[in-house]
Short mmCIF file of C-alpha atoms and ligand atoms in Angstrom, two decimals:
data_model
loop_
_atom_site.label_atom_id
_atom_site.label_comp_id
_atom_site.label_asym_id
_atom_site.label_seq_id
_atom_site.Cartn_x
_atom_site.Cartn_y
_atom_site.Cartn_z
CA UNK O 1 0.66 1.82 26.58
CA UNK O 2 3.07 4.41 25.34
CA UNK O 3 1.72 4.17 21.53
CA UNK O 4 3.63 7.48 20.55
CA UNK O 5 7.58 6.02 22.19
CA UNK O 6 6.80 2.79 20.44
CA UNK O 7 6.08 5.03 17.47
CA UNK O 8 9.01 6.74 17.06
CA UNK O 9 11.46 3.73 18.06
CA UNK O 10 9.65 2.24 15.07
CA UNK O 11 10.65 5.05 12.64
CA UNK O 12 14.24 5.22 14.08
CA UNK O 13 14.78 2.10 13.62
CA UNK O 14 13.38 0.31 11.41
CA UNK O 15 12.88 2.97 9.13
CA UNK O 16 15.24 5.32 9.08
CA UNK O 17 17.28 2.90 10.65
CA UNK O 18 16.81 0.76 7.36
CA UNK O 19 17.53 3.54 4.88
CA UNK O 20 14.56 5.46 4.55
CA UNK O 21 15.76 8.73 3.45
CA UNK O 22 12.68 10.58 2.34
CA UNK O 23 11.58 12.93 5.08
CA UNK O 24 8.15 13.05 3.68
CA UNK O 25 7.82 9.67 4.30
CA UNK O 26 9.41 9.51 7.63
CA UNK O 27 7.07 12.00 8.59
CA UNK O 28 4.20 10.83 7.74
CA UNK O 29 5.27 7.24 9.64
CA UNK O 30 5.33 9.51 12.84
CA UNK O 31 2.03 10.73 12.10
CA UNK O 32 0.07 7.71 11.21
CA UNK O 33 -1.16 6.06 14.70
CA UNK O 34 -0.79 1.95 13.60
CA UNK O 35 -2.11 0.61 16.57
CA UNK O 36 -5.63 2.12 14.93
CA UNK O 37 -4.94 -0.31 12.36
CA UNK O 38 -4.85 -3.32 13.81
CA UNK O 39 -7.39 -5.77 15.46
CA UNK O 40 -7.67 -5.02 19.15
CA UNK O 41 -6.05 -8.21 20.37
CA UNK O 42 -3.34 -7.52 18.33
CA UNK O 43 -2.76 -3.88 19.64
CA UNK O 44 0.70 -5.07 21.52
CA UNK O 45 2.18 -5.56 17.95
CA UNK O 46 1.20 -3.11 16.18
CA UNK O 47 4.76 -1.39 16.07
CA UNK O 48 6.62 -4.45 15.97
CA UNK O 49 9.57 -5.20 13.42
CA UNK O 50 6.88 -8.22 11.56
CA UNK O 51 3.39 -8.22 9.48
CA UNK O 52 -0.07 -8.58 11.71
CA UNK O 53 -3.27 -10.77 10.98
CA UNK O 54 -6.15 -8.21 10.83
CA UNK O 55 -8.60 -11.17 9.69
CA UNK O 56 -9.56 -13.11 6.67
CA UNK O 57 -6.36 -14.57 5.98
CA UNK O 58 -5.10 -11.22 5.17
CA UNK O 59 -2.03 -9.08 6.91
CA UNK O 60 -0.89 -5.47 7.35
CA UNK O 61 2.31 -5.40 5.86
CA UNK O 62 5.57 -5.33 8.06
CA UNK O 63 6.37 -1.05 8.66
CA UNK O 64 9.15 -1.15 6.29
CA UNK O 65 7.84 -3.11 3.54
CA UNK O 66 5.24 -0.46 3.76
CA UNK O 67 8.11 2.58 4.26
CA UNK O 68 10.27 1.14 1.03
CA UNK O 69 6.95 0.79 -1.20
CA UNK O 70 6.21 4.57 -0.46
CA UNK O 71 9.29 5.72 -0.82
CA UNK O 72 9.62 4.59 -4.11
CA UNK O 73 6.72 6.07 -5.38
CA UNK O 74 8.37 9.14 -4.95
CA UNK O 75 5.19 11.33 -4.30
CA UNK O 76 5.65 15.49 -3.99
CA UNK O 77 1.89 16.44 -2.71
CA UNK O 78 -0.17 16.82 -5.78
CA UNK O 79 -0.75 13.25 -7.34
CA UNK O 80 -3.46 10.87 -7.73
CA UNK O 81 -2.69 7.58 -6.32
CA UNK O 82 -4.28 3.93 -6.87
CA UNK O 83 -4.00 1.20 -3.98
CA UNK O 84 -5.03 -2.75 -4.70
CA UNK O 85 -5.59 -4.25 -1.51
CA UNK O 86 -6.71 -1.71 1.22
CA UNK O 87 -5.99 -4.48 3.89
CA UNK O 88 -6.49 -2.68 7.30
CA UNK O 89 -6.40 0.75 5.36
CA UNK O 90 -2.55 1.38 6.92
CA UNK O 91 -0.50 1.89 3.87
CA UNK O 92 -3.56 4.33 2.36
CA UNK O 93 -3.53 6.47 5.70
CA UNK O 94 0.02 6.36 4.78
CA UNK O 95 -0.18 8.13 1.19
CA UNK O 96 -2.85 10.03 2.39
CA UNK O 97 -0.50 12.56 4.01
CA UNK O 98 1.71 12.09 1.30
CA UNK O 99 -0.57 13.10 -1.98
CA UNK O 100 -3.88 14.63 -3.46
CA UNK O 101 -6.06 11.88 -3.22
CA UNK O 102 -5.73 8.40 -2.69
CA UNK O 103 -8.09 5.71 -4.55
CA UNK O 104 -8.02 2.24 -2.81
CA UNK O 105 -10.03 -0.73 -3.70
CA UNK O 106 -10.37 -3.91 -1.47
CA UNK O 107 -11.62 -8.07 -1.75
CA UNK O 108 -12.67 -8.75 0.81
CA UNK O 109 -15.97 -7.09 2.19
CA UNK O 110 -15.49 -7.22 5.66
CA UNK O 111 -12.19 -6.09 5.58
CA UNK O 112 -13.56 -2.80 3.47
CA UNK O 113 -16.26 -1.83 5.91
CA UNK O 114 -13.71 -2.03 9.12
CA UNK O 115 -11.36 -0.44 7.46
CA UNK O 116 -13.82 2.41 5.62
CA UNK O 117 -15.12 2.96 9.29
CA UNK O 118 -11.44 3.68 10.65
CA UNK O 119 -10.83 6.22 8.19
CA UNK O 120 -13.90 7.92 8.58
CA UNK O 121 -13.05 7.64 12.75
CA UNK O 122 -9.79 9.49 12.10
CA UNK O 123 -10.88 11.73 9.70
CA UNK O 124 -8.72 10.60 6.32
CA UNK O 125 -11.25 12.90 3.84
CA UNK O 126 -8.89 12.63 0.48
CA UNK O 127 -9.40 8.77 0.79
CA UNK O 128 -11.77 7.13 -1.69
CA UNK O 129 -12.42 3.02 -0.59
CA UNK O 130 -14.23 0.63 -2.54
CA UNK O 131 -14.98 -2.87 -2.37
CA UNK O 132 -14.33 -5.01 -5.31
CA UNK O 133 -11.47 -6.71 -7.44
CA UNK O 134 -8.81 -4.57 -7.74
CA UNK O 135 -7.41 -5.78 -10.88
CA UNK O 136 -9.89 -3.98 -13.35
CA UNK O 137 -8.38 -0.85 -11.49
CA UNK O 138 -10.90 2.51 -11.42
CA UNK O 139 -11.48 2.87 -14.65
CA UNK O 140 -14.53 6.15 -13.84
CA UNK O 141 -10.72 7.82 -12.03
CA UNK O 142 -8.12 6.93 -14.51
CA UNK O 143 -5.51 7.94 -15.21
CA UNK O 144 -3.80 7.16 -12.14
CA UNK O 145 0.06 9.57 -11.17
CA UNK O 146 0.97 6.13 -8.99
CA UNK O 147 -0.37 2.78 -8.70
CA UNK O 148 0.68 0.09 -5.48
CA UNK O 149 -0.50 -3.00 -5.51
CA UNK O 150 -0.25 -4.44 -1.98
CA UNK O 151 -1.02 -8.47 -2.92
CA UNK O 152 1.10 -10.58 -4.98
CA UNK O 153 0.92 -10.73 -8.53
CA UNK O 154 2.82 -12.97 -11.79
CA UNK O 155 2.46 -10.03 -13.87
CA UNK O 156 0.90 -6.64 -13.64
CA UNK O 157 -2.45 -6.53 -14.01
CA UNK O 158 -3.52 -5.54 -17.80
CA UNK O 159 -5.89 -2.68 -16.43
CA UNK O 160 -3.47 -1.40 -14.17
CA UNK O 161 -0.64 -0.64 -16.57
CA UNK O 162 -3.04 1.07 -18.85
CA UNK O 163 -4.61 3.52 -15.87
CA UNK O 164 -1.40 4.45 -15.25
CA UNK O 165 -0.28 7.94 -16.24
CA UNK O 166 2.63 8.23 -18.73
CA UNK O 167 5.90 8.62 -16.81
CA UNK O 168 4.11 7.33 -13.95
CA UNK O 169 5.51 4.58 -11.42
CA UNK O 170 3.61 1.69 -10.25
CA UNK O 171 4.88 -0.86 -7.22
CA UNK O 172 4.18 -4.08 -6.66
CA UNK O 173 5.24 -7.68 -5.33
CA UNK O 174 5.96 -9.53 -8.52
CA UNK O 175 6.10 -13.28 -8.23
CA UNK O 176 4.15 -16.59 -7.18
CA UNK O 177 1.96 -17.05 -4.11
CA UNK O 178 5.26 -17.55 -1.47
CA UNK O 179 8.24 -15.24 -2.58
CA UNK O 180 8.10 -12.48 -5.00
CA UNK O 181 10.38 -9.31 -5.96
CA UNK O 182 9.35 -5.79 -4.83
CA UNK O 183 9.77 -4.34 -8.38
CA UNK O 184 9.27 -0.56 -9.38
CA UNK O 185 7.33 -0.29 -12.66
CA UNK O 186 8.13 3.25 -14.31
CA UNK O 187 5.90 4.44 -17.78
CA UNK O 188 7.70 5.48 -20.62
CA UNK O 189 6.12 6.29 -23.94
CA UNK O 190 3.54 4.19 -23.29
CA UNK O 191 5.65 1.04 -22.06
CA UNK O 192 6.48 -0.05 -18.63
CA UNK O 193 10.21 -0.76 -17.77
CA UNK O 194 10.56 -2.84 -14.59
CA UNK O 195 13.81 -2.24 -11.56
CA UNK O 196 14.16 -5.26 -9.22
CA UNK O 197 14.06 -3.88 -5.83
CA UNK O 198 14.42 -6.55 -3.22
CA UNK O 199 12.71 -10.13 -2.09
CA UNK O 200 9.26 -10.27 -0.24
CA UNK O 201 6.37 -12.79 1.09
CA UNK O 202 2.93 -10.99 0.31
CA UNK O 203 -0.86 -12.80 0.13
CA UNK O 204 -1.91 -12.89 -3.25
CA UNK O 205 -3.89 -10.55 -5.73
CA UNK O 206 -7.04 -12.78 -6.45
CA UNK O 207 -8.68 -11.42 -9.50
CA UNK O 208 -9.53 -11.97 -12.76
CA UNK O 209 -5.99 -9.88 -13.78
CA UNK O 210 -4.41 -11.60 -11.14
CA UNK O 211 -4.41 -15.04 -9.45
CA UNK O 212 -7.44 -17.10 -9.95
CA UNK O 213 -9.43 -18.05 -7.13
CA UNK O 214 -9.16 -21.75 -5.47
N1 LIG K 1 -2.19 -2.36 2.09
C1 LIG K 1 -2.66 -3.24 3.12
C2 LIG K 1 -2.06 -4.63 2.98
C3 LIG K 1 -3.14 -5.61 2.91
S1 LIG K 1 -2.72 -7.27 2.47
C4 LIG K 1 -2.45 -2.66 4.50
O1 LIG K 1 -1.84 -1.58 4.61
O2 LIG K 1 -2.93 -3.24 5.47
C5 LIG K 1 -3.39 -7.36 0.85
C6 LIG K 1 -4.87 -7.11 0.69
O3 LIG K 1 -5.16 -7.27 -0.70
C7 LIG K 1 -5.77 -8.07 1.43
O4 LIG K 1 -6.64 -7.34 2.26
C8 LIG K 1 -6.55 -8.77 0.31
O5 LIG K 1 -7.89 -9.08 0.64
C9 LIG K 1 -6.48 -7.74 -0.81
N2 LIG K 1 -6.68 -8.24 -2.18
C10 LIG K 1 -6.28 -9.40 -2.75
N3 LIG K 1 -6.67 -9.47 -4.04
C11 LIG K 1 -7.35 -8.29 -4.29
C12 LIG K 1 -8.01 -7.75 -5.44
N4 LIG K 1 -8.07 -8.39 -6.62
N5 LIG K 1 -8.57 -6.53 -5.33
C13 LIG K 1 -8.55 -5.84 -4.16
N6 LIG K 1 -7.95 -6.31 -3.04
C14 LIG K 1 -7.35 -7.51 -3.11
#
């Protein structure tokens, strides 16, 4: 399989062929091998236009959902970025080429060691995983340049918007369980302001800041 041709017809065109301006960012999309992210029977899809199941009810976000959210964080090399939901550890590898460190924090166990094992495989050293409920946030590594939240949430966590850096930006689905709005969250003298971006469908942030569990 020709991972790198399906790579770059991926960028071109549903990347930049969406919009995605930031050459950064486009970049680091051609970098990033996705196939390394996804389950091995679902290798064939791995650059395809749609999310992929990588296991316990969870997915690895569609490439431009992932593209958009990372553009919008608007990241220049030096910050210190927080990730809820580590999924398959795709959208990390992502902002790991993109800024200092990256702190991500995942649910679901299993997921975590796969995924912790991947970036170890490919080498990702400014990436810091742990297992856990995301919605208390890192408080020992606050404060926090950018904060993504890759699971659906009503509100944004409490925790979150507090480890976030003044004039800092935060993304995240905002919304019920089955449609939310991609919404930019900016920091300004200590308050967050909120920009509708666009609809989305993402699995929901189970936490004690966030959805409660069934
Ligand atoms: N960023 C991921 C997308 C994963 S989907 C990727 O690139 O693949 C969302 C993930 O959020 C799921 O793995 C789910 O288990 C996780 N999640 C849900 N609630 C969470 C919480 N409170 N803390 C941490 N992770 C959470």
């Amino acid at each position: 399989m020709d991972y790198s041709g399906l790579k770059k017809q991926m960028v071109d065109e549903q990347i930049a062929g969406r919009g995605i301006k930031d050459r950064r960012v486009l970049a680091a999309f051609y970098k990033v091998p996705r196939h390394k992210f996804v389950p091995p029977d679902k290798i064939d899809s791995a650059y395809g236009d749609f999310p992929v199941p990588i296991g316990a009810g969870q997915t690895i976000s569609q490439p431009y959902i992932v593209a958009l959210m990372t553009e919008l964080l608007d990241l220049k090399g030096s910050e210190k970025v927080l990730e809820i939901g580590a999924g398959s550890g795709y959208q990390a590898a992502i902002l790991a080429g993109l800024a200092r460190e990256v702190y991500t924090i995942e649910r679901v166990p299993a997921l975590a060691i796969k995924t912790g094992g991947i970036f170890k495989e490919l080498g990702y050293n400014n990436i810091k995983l742990k297992t856990g409920d995301g919605t208390l946030g890192w408080p020992e590594e606050a404060p926090f340049d950018r904060v993504i939240i890759t699971a659906a949430s009503p509100v944004v966590p409490q925790p979150l918007g507090e480890q976030l850096k003044e004039n800092g930006k935060l993304v995240l689905p905002l919304g019920e369980s089955f449609s939310q709005i991609l919404t930019l969250v900016e920091k300004e003298s200590g308050e967050l302001h909120y920009k509708d971006i666009c609809g989305c469908v993402f699995v929901p942030l189970v936490g004690k800041y966030g959805l409660r569990e069934e």
